[in-house]
């Protein structure tokens, strides 16, 4: 008995057209077809059946649409295969410039004590958790030795401003060393803004340093999520945002929110707060299962299903805001829509295949350890060093990027060959998160049928495509988000 059908079983009996690779999914009674480069087509079951049977009439609208979108080719369109190849190469072109984001954890100290914090922070009087000049200099050498023409150095913590001397040292060291190299160098500080001063802002102005901060919602929610002495995290953050805008410019500060179980009550009050603070959008991001988020059991407080309901309500509200004439984006949706509607991959770390660990961004810990991602570092704080991929004291760029510790999870993260993903209609838009799957299931691949990552992405892609394709007004709002 043979395991597979003979080759001629799969050959098209109708000579008029040839099928090009595609996958399909059913969404709200319609059939979605997607091809190799993410072009999509909504149709009916009968059309799909006729398409694969080789009986689709070549004068039908479906035939002409599917041919122009590279789902089929015929005698007149043999160049479709080459075009598909060129589009695939364009989509993957980001990967040649590996690692433009370099995260420097210059202090683990923090004066906040957020229960969901992804960093297992140290109390603010422990100088032992600051990065030394010697380690900082090695991290700068490492960052500048990679192939990417653009290098973004992001200062992280704890609270990086508690080690401002090392931050200044890194900026000077990187600029000086880069004079001979000529990369496009930029800096951003990820800070809660509680300890920002005029001196720090003057320095940021001088060196064109941007600020990324946290804003979880209105005062009651933000201060509940982010306890600190004085219970005034919100007041300090919003005053800080104002000061940054006055000194550095309105667009020099952005904010990220973290969705906790308390945020799920009503996304609209969080969105209203972002509007009140003058932001042009919000990233309705879920909580990651690392660090204090696990220790304090916050991650288990809600799963992806609850997050998805929260996201849908938030997105609906944001669409209403746009319909009233105010341009305001949901950034996760905008990133996905860009992947769906254009050939430009925005390079978002969680939606890359192979995964973005190491090759999208890399982390230098205060003590010289190198991690494949921020989440990998958080896992190490919990005692698991799986994603520790080197040490600045002993390893150079080549050692780290050719090590099995990085290549092994990267190889397993290819969605084109991963079980379930390889057949998924959303594979071209999706990515892999080996750290998340390792943290939650113990292996890099995870079981997609049970994966919160998969649930979240599958439903978000499905919802966005259905919403985009069903309503002209929504379609033009979504298009304005990606332009
Ligand atoms: S993770 Fe889920 S949504 Fe993403 S490609 Fe794999 S099966 Fe599809």
Tab-separated table of C-alpha atoms and ligand atoms in Angstrom:
chain	number	residue	atom	x	y	z
A	1	UNK	CA	0.000	0.000	0.000
A	2	UNK	CA	1.408	3.434	-0.945
A	3	UNK	CA	1.340	6.307	1.490
A	4	UNK	CA	0.851	9.055	-1.104
A	5	UNK	CA	-1.161	9.420	-4.314
A	6	UNK	CA	0.738	9.228	-7.608
A	7	UNK	CA	2.067	12.540	-9.005
A	8	UNK	CA	-0.571	12.756	-11.742
A	9	UNK	CA	-3.294	12.778	-9.047
A	10	UNK	CA	-2.239	16.329	-8.136
A	11	UNK	CA	-1.819	17.569	-11.693
A	12	UNK	CA	-4.373	19.971	-13.078
A	13	UNK	CA	-6.610	18.172	-15.552
A	14	UNK	CA	-7.745	21.460	-17.056
A	15	UNK	CA	-4.878	22.758	-19.216
A	16	UNK	CA	-6.224	26.322	-19.154
A	17	UNK	CA	-4.642	27.448	-15.886
A	18	UNK	CA	-2.159	26.477	-13.233
A	19	UNK	CA	-2.619	26.996	-9.501
A	20	UNK	CA	0.002	29.053	-7.695
A	21	UNK	CA	0.556	28.399	-3.952
A	22	UNK	CA	-2.279	29.627	-1.725
A	23	UNK	CA	-4.068	28.821	1.524
A	24	UNK	CA	-7.604	29.470	2.728
A	25	UNK	CA	-9.716	30.125	5.833
A	26	UNK	CA	-13.430	30.593	6.475
A	27	UNK	CA	-14.453	33.911	8.026
A	28	UNK	CA	-18.077	34.790	8.843
A	29	UNK	CA	-19.526	32.663	6.036
A	30	UNK	CA	-16.996	33.781	3.430
A	31	UNK	CA	-13.868	32.043	2.177
A	32	UNK	CA	-10.592	33.942	2.397
A	33	UNK	CA	-7.785	32.965	0.037
A	34	UNK	CA	-4.238	34.250	0.639
A	35	UNK	CA	-1.216	33.720	-1.563
A	36	UNK	CA	2.533	33.463	-1.043
A	37	UNK	CA	3.047	37.218	-0.600
A	38	UNK	CA	-0.091	37.924	1.419
A	39	UNK	CA	-2.376	39.125	-1.372
A	40	UNK	CA	-5.903	38.100	-0.458
A	41	UNK	CA	-9.279	37.415	-2.058
A	42	UNK	CA	-12.690	36.849	-0.410
A	43	UNK	CA	-14.953	34.462	-2.251
A	44	UNK	CA	-17.548	31.681	-1.887
A	45	UNK	CA	-17.137	27.959	-1.256
A	46	UNK	CA	-18.321	27.099	-4.796
A	47	UNK	CA	-15.630	29.311	-6.330
A	48	UNK	CA	-12.912	27.700	-4.210
A	49	UNK	CA	-14.121	24.251	-5.233
A	50	UNK	CA	-14.254	25.182	-8.893
A	51	UNK	CA	-10.807	26.851	-8.643
A	52	UNK	CA	-9.089	23.729	-7.298
A	53	UNK	CA	-11.053	21.417	-9.615
A	54	UNK	CA	-9.592	23.354	-12.537
A	55	UNK	CA	-13.070	24.277	-13.805
A	56	UNK	CA	-13.190	28.007	-13.072
A	57	UNK	CA	-14.486	29.662	-16.288
A	58	UNK	CA	-11.708	31.818	-17.711
A	59	UNK	CA	-14.091	34.637	-18.622
A	60	UNK	CA	-15.473	34.987	-15.081
A	61	UNK	CA	-14.650	37.953	-12.802
A	62	UNK	CA	-13.298	35.511	-10.205
A	63	UNK	CA	-10.882	34.078	-12.759
A	64	UNK	CA	-9.622	37.502	-13.815
A	65	UNK	CA	-9.239	38.694	-10.223
A	66	UNK	CA	-7.452	35.551	-9.123
A	67	UNK	CA	-5.131	35.760	-12.102
A	68	UNK	CA	-4.230	39.393	-11.473
A	69	UNK	CA	-3.592	38.620	-7.776
A	70	UNK	CA	-1.231	35.721	-8.628
A	71	UNK	CA	-3.384	32.849	-7.407
A	72	UNK	CA	-3.387	31.279	-10.866
A	73	UNK	CA	-1.437	31.713	-14.062
A	74	UNK	CA	-2.213	30.763	-17.634
A	75	UNK	CA	-0.558	31.035	-21.036
A	76	UNK	CA	-0.882	34.808	-21.001
A	77	UNK	CA	0.553	35.292	-17.511
A	78	UNK	CA	3.530	32.944	-17.176
A	79	UNK	CA	5.548	35.910	-15.816
A	80	UNK	CA	3.342	35.712	-12.675
A	81	UNK	CA	5.779	33.205	-11.170
A	82	UNK	CA	8.724	35.578	-11.574
A	83	UNK	CA	6.662	38.462	-10.198
A	84	UNK	CA	5.728	36.377	-7.184
A	85	UNK	CA	9.416	35.631	-6.646
A	86	UNK	CA	10.331	39.333	-6.821
A	87	UNK	CA	7.542	40.260	-4.397
A	88	UNK	CA	8.663	37.535	-1.983
A	89	UNK	CA	12.212	38.880	-2.081
A	90	UNK	CA	10.954	42.437	-1.434
A	91	UNK	CA	8.917	41.243	1.539
A	92	UNK	CA	11.932	39.490	3.039
A	93	UNK	CA	14.433	42.273	2.312
A	94	UNK	CA	14.381	43.464	5.954
A	95	UNK	CA	16.273	40.379	7.007
A	96	UNK	CA	19.516	41.381	5.296
A	97	UNK	CA	19.915	44.335	7.716
A	98	UNK	CA	19.961	42.273	10.829
A	99	UNK	CA	19.767	43.780	14.278
A	100	UNK	CA	19.163	47.478	14.262
A	101	UNK	CA	17.703	47.669	17.794
A	102	UNK	CA	20.216	47.405	20.652
A	103	UNK	CA	18.753	47.514	24.148
A	104	UNK	CA	21.129	48.545	26.926
A	105	UNK	CA	19.894	47.594	30.412
A	106	UNK	CA	21.992	50.139	32.262
A	107	UNK	CA	20.384	49.674	35.679
A	108	UNK	CA	18.005	47.236	37.282
A	109	UNK	CA	17.202	49.786	39.941
A	110	UNK	CA	13.743	51.330	39.988
A	111	UNK	CA	11.760	53.437	42.420
A	112	UNK	CA	8.437	51.989	41.201
A	113	UNK	CA	7.197	48.582	42.334
A	114	UNK	CA	4.706	47.584	39.642
A	115	UNK	CA	3.219	44.134	40.361
A	116	UNK	CA	3.196	43.118	36.679
A	117	UNK	CA	6.677	44.479	35.940
A	118	UNK	CA	8.428	42.408	33.290
A	119	UNK	CA	11.763	43.297	34.844
A	120	UNK	CA	12.450	41.724	38.192
A	121	UNK	CA	13.557	45.061	39.530
A	122	UNK	CA	16.039	45.657	42.338
A	123	UNK	CA	15.431	48.282	44.981
A	124	UNK	CA	16.962	51.629	44.088
A	125	UNK	CA	19.855	51.600	46.548
A	126	UNK	CA	21.675	48.601	45.135
A	127	UNK	CA	24.472	50.060	43.021
A	128	UNK	CA	25.582	46.521	42.236
A	129	UNK	CA	22.868	46.407	39.563
A	130	UNK	CA	24.229	49.254	37.410
A	131	UNK	CA	26.167	48.789	34.136
A	132	UNK	CA	29.837	49.807	34.436
A	133	UNK	CA	31.656	52.018	31.889
A	134	UNK	CA	33.815	49.041	30.896
A	135	UNK	CA	30.784	46.850	30.092
A	136	UNK	CA	29.055	49.799	28.385
A	137	UNK	CA	32.052	50.380	26.109
A	138	UNK	CA	32.121	46.709	25.100
A	139	UNK	CA	28.376	46.823	24.366
A	140	UNK	CA	28.898	49.859	22.105
A	141	UNK	CA	31.688	48.041	20.201
A	142	UNK	CA	29.434	45.015	19.817
A	143	UNK	CA	26.458	47.069	18.578
A	144	UNK	CA	28.522	48.978	16.017
A	145	UNK	CA	30.170	45.837	14.650
A	146	UNK	CA	26.942	44.427	13.120
A	147	UNK	CA	25.912	44.791	9.457
A	148	UNK	CA	22.870	47.046	9.935
A	149	UNK	CA	23.372	50.576	8.562
A	150	UNK	CA	20.909	51.854	11.208
A	151	UNK	CA	21.585	51.428	14.909
A	152	UNK	CA	19.039	52.432	17.531
A	153	UNK	CA	20.332	52.313	21.097
A	154	UNK	CA	17.473	52.018	23.576
A	155	UNK	CA	18.241	52.628	27.250
A	156	UNK	CA	16.246	50.359	29.494
A	157	UNK	CA	15.999	49.334	33.124
A	158	UNK	CA	14.720	49.178	35.825
A	159	UNK	CA	14.773	52.924	35.460
A	160	UNK	CA	17.719	53.865	33.208
A	161	UNK	CA	17.737	57.500	34.371
A	162	UNK	CA	18.923	56.282	37.790
A	163	UNK	CA	22.245	55.558	36.048
A	164	UNK	CA	22.427	58.735	33.981
A	165	UNK	CA	26.260	58.896	34.091
A	166	UNK	CA	26.548	55.585	32.221
A	167	UNK	CA	23.855	56.710	29.791
A	168	UNK	CA	25.922	59.830	28.965
A	169	UNK	CA	29.068	57.726	28.680
A	170	UNK	CA	27.362	55.425	26.121
A	171	UNK	CA	26.059	58.320	24.012
A	172	UNK	CA	29.531	59.919	23.825
A	173	UNK	CA	31.334	56.615	23.281
A	174	UNK	CA	28.935	55.506	20.519
A	175	UNK	CA	29.052	58.866	18.716
A	176	UNK	CA	32.839	59.003	18.878
A	177	UNK	CA	33.345	55.427	17.636
A	178	UNK	CA	30.690	55.875	14.954
A	179	UNK	CA	32.541	58.829	13.395
A	180	UNK	CA	34.783	56.382	11.544
A	181	UNK	CA	31.971	53.908	10.806
A	182	UNK	CA	29.187	56.258	9.670
A	183	UNK	CA	26.074	54.351	10.674
A	184	UNK	CA	22.729	56.089	11.152
A	185	UNK	CA	22.789	56.233	14.958
A	186	UNK	CA	19.835	57.149	17.179
A	187	UNK	CA	18.985	56.968	20.883
A	188	UNK	CA	15.806	56.470	22.888
A	189	UNK	CA	15.279	56.298	26.647
A	190	UNK	CA	12.536	54.012	27.988
A	191	UNK	CA	11.633	55.766	31.236
A	192	UNK	CA	8.699	56.175	33.624
A	193	UNK	CA	9.660	59.907	33.733
A	194	UNK	CA	9.471	60.017	37.542
A	195	UNK	CA	13.050	61.197	37.962
A	196	UNK	CA	13.516	63.268	34.799
A	197	UNK	CA	15.110	66.699	35.383
A	198	UNK	CA	15.825	69.828	33.324
A	199	UNK	CA	19.489	68.807	33.163
A	200	UNK	CA	18.532	65.456	31.638
A	201	UNK	CA	16.175	67.123	29.167
A	202	UNK	CA	18.865	69.619	28.111
A	203	UNK	CA	21.189	66.705	27.481
A	204	UNK	CA	18.511	64.893	25.424
A	205	UNK	CA	17.955	68.047	23.386
A	206	UNK	CA	21.670	68.391	22.706
A	207	UNK	CA	21.978	64.795	21.486
A	208	UNK	CA	18.558	64.411	19.830
A	209	UNK	CA	17.495	61.627	22.203
A	210	UNK	CA	13.851	60.531	22.131
A	211	UNK	CA	11.714	59.405	25.061
A	212	UNK	CA	9.488	56.368	25.339
A	213	UNK	CA	7.312	56.235	28.436
A	214	UNK	CA	4.458	54.276	30.002
A	215	UNK	CA	0.894	55.450	30.362
A	216	UNK	CA	-1.623	52.815	31.416
A	217	UNK	CA	-4.700	55.048	31.467
A	218	UNK	CA	-6.250	57.712	33.726
A	219	UNK	CA	-4.790	58.451	37.183
A	220	UNK	CA	-6.781	55.808	39.084
A	221	UNK	CA	-5.720	52.995	36.731
A	222	UNK	CA	-2.142	54.129	36.132
A	223	UNK	CA	-1.436	54.664	39.845
A	224	UNK	CA	-3.050	51.329	40.698
A	225	UNK	CA	-0.842	49.557	38.130
A	226	UNK	CA	2.323	51.460	38.982
A	227	UNK	CA	2.756	51.955	42.723
A	228	UNK	CA	5.580	54.196	43.972
A	229	UNK	CA	6.204	56.215	47.127
A	230	UNK	CA	3.662	59.080	47.074
A	231	UNK	CA	1.307	57.150	44.790
A	232	UNK	CA	1.851	59.803	42.116
A	233	UNK	CA	3.209	57.881	39.138
A	234	UNK	CA	0.476	59.292	36.837
A	235	UNK	CA	1.103	62.891	37.901
A	236	UNK	CA	4.857	62.524	37.333
A	237	UNK	CA	4.389	60.767	33.976
A	238	UNK	CA	1.967	63.342	32.571
A	239	UNK	CA	4.023	66.292	33.867
A	240	UNK	CA	7.068	64.608	32.330
A	241	UNK	CA	5.315	64.209	28.967
A	242	UNK	CA	4.531	67.952	28.985
A	243	UNK	CA	8.116	68.877	29.846
A	244	UNK	CA	9.578	66.604	27.158
A	245	UNK	CA	7.298	68.147	24.544
A	246	UNK	CA	8.203	71.687	25.629
A	247	UNK	CA	11.944	71.032	25.612
A	248	UNK	CA	12.437	68.444	22.853
A	249	UNK	CA	9.402	68.825	20.589
A	250	UNK	CA	5.877	67.436	20.553
A	251	UNK	CA	6.706	64.218	18.694
A	252	UNK	CA	9.787	63.333	20.749
A	253	UNK	CA	7.827	61.323	23.296
A	254	UNK	CA	5.647	58.274	22.803
A	255	UNK	CA	3.815	56.155	25.336
A	256	UNK	CA	3.078	52.467	25.747
A	257	UNK	CA	0.316	50.984	27.855
A	258	UNK	CA	0.234	47.611	29.539
A	259	UNK	CA	-3.067	45.786	29.723
A	260	UNK	CA	-3.648	44.390	33.200
A	261	UNK	CA	-6.772	42.609	34.448
A	262	UNK	CA	-7.979	45.976	35.781
A	263	UNK	CA	-7.578	47.627	32.340
A	264	UNK	CA	-9.960	45.103	30.784
A	265	UNK	CA	-13.003	46.773	32.373
A	266	UNK	CA	-13.175	49.510	29.739
A	267	UNK	CA	-10.644	50.276	26.979
A	268	UNK	CA	-12.485	53.516	26.205
A	269	UNK	CA	-11.272	55.318	29.331
A	270	UNK	CA	-7.685	54.400	28.415
A	271	UNK	CA	-8.140	55.607	24.841
A	272	UNK	CA	-9.724	58.841	26.132
A	273	UNK	CA	-6.654	59.393	28.315
A	274	UNK	CA	-4.350	59.019	25.299
A	275	UNK	CA	-6.485	61.533	23.404
A	276	UNK	CA	-6.404	63.905	26.390
A	277	UNK	CA	-2.612	63.714	26.466
A	278	UNK	CA	-2.430	64.540	22.759
A	279	UNK	CA	-1.162	61.196	21.440
A	280	UNK	CA	-2.040	60.219	17.878
A	281	UNK	CA	-2.621	56.563	18.679
A	282	UNK	CA	-2.400	53.723	21.171
A	283	UNK	CA	-0.995	50.199	21.191
A	284	UNK	CA	-3.538	47.938	22.927
A	285	UNK	CA	-0.892	45.405	23.869
A	286	UNK	CA	-1.359	42.336	26.066
A	287	UNK	CA	0.692	41.485	29.161
A	288	UNK	CA	3.750	39.244	28.692
A	289	UNK	CA	4.133	36.153	30.889
A	290	UNK	CA	7.522	36.974	32.407
A	291	UNK	CA	9.215	38.454	35.455
A	292	UNK	CA	7.025	39.805	38.200
A	293	UNK	CA	3.985	39.267	35.955
A	294	UNK	CA	4.349	35.543	36.654
A	295	UNK	CA	5.588	35.849	40.220
A	296	UNK	CA	2.543	37.900	41.178
A	297	UNK	CA	0.217	35.693	39.085
A	298	UNK	CA	-0.921	38.734	37.069
A	299	UNK	CA	-0.401	36.933	33.765
A	300	UNK	CA	-2.938	34.290	34.678
A	301	UNK	CA	-5.452	36.959	35.597
A	302	UNK	CA	-6.652	37.008	31.996
A	303	UNK	CA	-6.017	35.051	28.812
A	304	UNK	CA	-6.005	35.955	25.135
A	305	UNK	CA	-9.776	35.579	24.812
A	306	UNK	CA	-10.363	38.400	27.298
A	307	UNK	CA	-7.632	40.484	25.693
A	308	UNK	CA	-9.214	39.987	22.257
A	309	UNK	CA	-12.624	41.218	23.487
A	310	UNK	CA	-10.857	44.217	25.042
A	311	UNK	CA	-9.025	44.846	21.750
A	312	UNK	CA	-12.206	44.583	19.627
A	313	UNK	CA	-14.108	47.015	21.875
A	314	UNK	CA	-11.146	49.394	21.803
A	315	UNK	CA	-10.798	49.166	18.021
A	316	UNK	CA	-14.510	49.818	17.509
A	317	UNK	CA	-14.269	52.909	19.715
A	318	UNK	CA	-11.166	54.126	17.858
A	319	UNK	CA	-13.001	53.725	14.542
A	320	UNK	CA	-15.849	55.851	15.912
A	321	UNK	CA	-13.310	58.514	16.913
A	322	UNK	CA	-11.908	58.485	13.378
A	323	UNK	CA	-15.402	58.715	11.891
A	324	UNK	CA	-15.934	61.871	13.962
A	325	UNK	CA	-12.967	63.438	12.147
A	326	UNK	CA	-10.115	62.806	14.610
A	327	UNK	CA	-7.151	60.867	13.189
A	328	UNK	CA	-6.184	58.351	15.885
A	329	UNK	CA	-4.570	54.949	15.275
A	330	UNK	CA	-4.381	51.600	17.004
A	331	UNK	CA	-0.735	50.750	16.366
A	332	UNK	CA	-0.932	46.942	16.477
A	333	UNK	CA	-3.710	46.999	13.859
A	334	UNK	CA	-1.790	49.539	11.760
A	335	UNK	CA	1.294	47.291	11.779
A	336	UNK	CA	-0.730	44.252	10.694
A	337	UNK	CA	-2.605	46.214	8.035
A	338	UNK	CA	0.694	47.376	6.601
A	339	UNK	CA	1.767	43.736	6.319
A	340	UNK	CA	-1.527	42.797	4.675
A	341	UNK	CA	-1.926	45.713	2.300
A	342	UNK	CA	1.623	46.532	1.242
A	343	UNK	CA	4.868	44.782	0.380
A	344	UNK	CA	6.646	46.793	3.092
A	345	UNK	CA	7.205	44.688	6.168
A	346	UNK	CA	7.282	47.075	9.144
A	347	UNK	CA	9.693	44.649	10.843
A	348	UNK	CA	7.673	44.400	14.054
A	349	UNK	CA	9.608	41.969	16.254
A	350	UNK	CA	6.637	39.741	17.237
A	351	UNK	CA	5.437	39.328	13.647
A	352	UNK	CA	8.573	38.043	11.982
A	353	UNK	CA	9.508	34.669	10.563
A	354	UNK	CA	12.194	33.712	11.446
A	355	UNK	CA	11.463	35.317	14.821
A	356	UNK	CA	12.841	38.724	15.760
A	357	UNK	CA	14.947	37.427	18.660
A	358	UNK	CA	18.571	38.511	18.211
A	359	UNK	CA	18.161	39.460	14.552
A	360	UNK	CA	15.443	42.083	15.236
A	361	UNK	CA	16.735	43.356	18.552
A	362	UNK	CA	19.356	42.300	21.092
A	363	UNK	CA	19.791	43.051	24.804
A	364	UNK	CA	22.950	43.845	26.785
A	365	UNK	CA	22.328	43.303	30.472
A	366	UNK	CA	23.950	45.498	33.140
A	367	UNK	CA	26.361	42.650	33.989
A	368	UNK	CA	27.569	42.014	30.409
A	369	UNK	CA	25.304	39.091	29.603
A	370	UNK	CA	23.779	39.197	26.127
A	371	UNK	CA	20.167	38.119	25.603
A	372	UNK	CA	18.229	37.338	22.425
A	373	UNK	CA	15.340	39.536	23.574
A	374	UNK	CA	14.057	41.525	26.508
A	375	UNK	CA	11.677	38.684	27.333
A	376	UNK	CA	14.652	36.255	27.264
A	377	UNK	CA	16.362	38.455	29.849
A	378	UNK	CA	13.235	38.439	32.025
A	379	UNK	CA	13.203	34.659	31.870
A	380	UNK	CA	16.826	34.650	33.045
A	381	UNK	CA	15.801	36.831	35.997
A	382	UNK	CA	13.520	33.932	36.904
A	383	UNK	CA	16.451	31.490	36.753
A	384	UNK	CA	16.220	30.157	33.183
A	385	UNK	CA	19.170	31.124	30.944
A	386	UNK	CA	17.915	29.536	27.701
A	387	UNK	CA	18.016	32.843	25.826
A	388	UNK	CA	21.357	34.054	27.213
A	389	UNK	CA	23.311	33.932	23.962
A	390	UNK	CA	26.697	35.317	24.969
A	391	UNK	CA	28.736	37.598	27.179
A	392	UNK	CA	30.367	40.928	26.302
A	393	UNK	CA	33.487	39.863	28.219
A	394	UNK	CA	34.211	36.906	25.938
A	395	UNK	CA	32.106	36.961	22.748
A	396	UNK	CA	32.101	39.018	19.576
A	397	UNK	CA	29.242	39.620	17.112
A	398	UNK	CA	30.089	36.591	14.967
A	399	UNK	CA	30.377	34.250	17.988
A	400	UNK	CA	26.922	35.257	19.165
A	401	UNK	CA	25.092	35.301	15.840
A	402	UNK	CA	26.473	31.965	14.708
A	403	UNK	CA	25.896	30.220	18.030
A	404	UNK	CA	23.420	27.344	18.261
A	405	UNK	CA	21.836	29.075	21.258
A	406	UNK	CA	20.460	31.653	18.829
A	407	UNK	CA	20.284	29.639	15.602
A	408	UNK	CA	18.363	26.750	17.119
A	409	UNK	CA	15.286	28.753	18.262
A	410	UNK	CA	15.483	30.824	15.064
A	411	UNK	CA	15.415	27.709	12.902
A	412	UNK	CA	12.424	26.376	14.814
A	413	UNK	CA	10.614	29.685	14.492
A	414	UNK	CA	10.086	29.539	10.702
A	415	UNK	CA	6.313	29.685	10.251
A	416	UNK	CA	6.568	28.333	6.708
A	417	UNK	CA	7.538	24.939	8.145
A	418	UNK	CA	5.920	25.019	11.604
A	419	UNK	CA	3.031	22.599	12.186
A	420	UNK	CA	-0.323	24.368	11.710
A	421	UNK	CA	1.341	27.664	10.661
A	422	UNK	CA	2.497	26.145	7.365
A	423	UNK	CA	-1.161	25.592	6.423
A	424	UNK	CA	-2.552	28.760	7.978
A	425	UNK	CA	-4.096	31.419	5.721
A	426	UNK	CA	-2.429	34.100	7.879
A	427	UNK	CA	1.103	32.701	7.809
A	428	UNK	CA	2.398	35.542	5.614
A	429	UNK	CA	1.256	38.155	8.134
A	430	UNK	CA	2.183	36.279	11.279
A	431	UNK	CA	5.445	35.515	13.035
A	432	UNK	CA	6.826	33.432	15.815
A	433	UNK	CA	7.626	34.038	19.442
A	434	UNK	CA	9.920	31.252	20.642
A	435	UNK	CA	10.454	32.955	24.018
A	436	UNK	CA	6.716	33.150	24.720
A	437	UNK	CA	6.183	29.529	23.685
A	438	UNK	CA	9.193	28.344	25.646
A	439	UNK	CA	8.014	30.284	28.734
A	440	UNK	CA	4.484	28.901	28.512
A	441	UNK	CA	4.964	25.365	27.105
A	442	UNK	CA	8.645	24.496	27.471
A	443	UNK	CA	9.537	24.349	23.765
A	444	UNK	CA	10.360	26.975	21.132
A	445	UNK	CA	7.594	25.983	18.747
A	446	UNK	CA	4.637	25.589	21.120
A	447	UNK	CA	1.370	23.925	20.183
A	448	UNK	CA	-0.415	26.480	18.044
A	449	UNK	CA	-3.852	24.958	18.661
A	450	UNK	CA	-3.445	25.790	22.373
A	451	UNK	CA	-1.254	28.880	22.022
A	452	UNK	CA	-2.404	32.280	23.320
A	453	UNK	CA	-0.038	33.881	20.794
A	454	UNK	CA	-1.752	32.032	17.943
A	455	UNK	CA	-5.263	32.719	19.269
A	456	UNK	CA	-4.518	36.422	19.524
A	457	UNK	CA	-2.947	36.719	16.081
A	458	UNK	CA	-5.375	34.445	14.213
A	459	UNK	CA	-8.382	36.326	15.550
A	460	UNK	CA	-6.829	39.752	15.055
A	461	UNK	CA	-5.886	39.041	11.407
A	462	UNK	CA	-9.302	37.562	10.761
A	463	UNK	CA	-11.148	40.471	12.397
A	464	UNK	CA	-9.088	43.143	10.644
A	465	UNK	CA	-9.431	41.600	7.176
A	466	UNK	CA	-13.154	41.039	7.603
A	467	UNK	CA	-13.666	44.600	8.901
A	468	UNK	CA	-11.494	46.131	6.162
A	469	UNK	CA	-13.231	44.243	3.388
A	470	UNK	CA	-16.815	44.767	4.579
A	471	UNK	CA	-17.117	48.515	4.943
A	472	UNK	CA	-15.917	51.324	2.668
A	473	UNK	CA	-15.643	53.942	5.409
A	474	UNK	CA	-13.598	51.633	7.642
A	475	UNK	CA	-11.463	50.714	4.654
A	476	UNK	CA	-10.449	54.322	4.052
A	477	UNK	CA	-9.727	54.862	7.780
A	478	UNK	CA	-7.484	51.776	7.864
A	479	UNK	CA	-5.702	52.951	4.713
A	480	UNK	CA	-5.024	56.341	6.330
A	481	UNK	CA	-3.334	54.495	9.227
A	482	UNK	CA	-0.731	52.862	7.040
A	483	UNK	CA	0.140	55.874	4.923
B	1	LIG	S1	0.732	31.274	14.930
B	1	LIG	FE1	-1.401	30.775	14.469
B	1	LIG	S2	-2.140	32.578	13.313
B	1	LIG	FE2	0.115	32.619	13.261
B	1	LIG	S3	0.635	31.508	11.384
B	1	LIG	FE3	0.712	30.036	13.063
B	1	LIG	S4	-1.330	29.076	12.995
B	1	LIG	FE4	-1.483	31.014	11.848
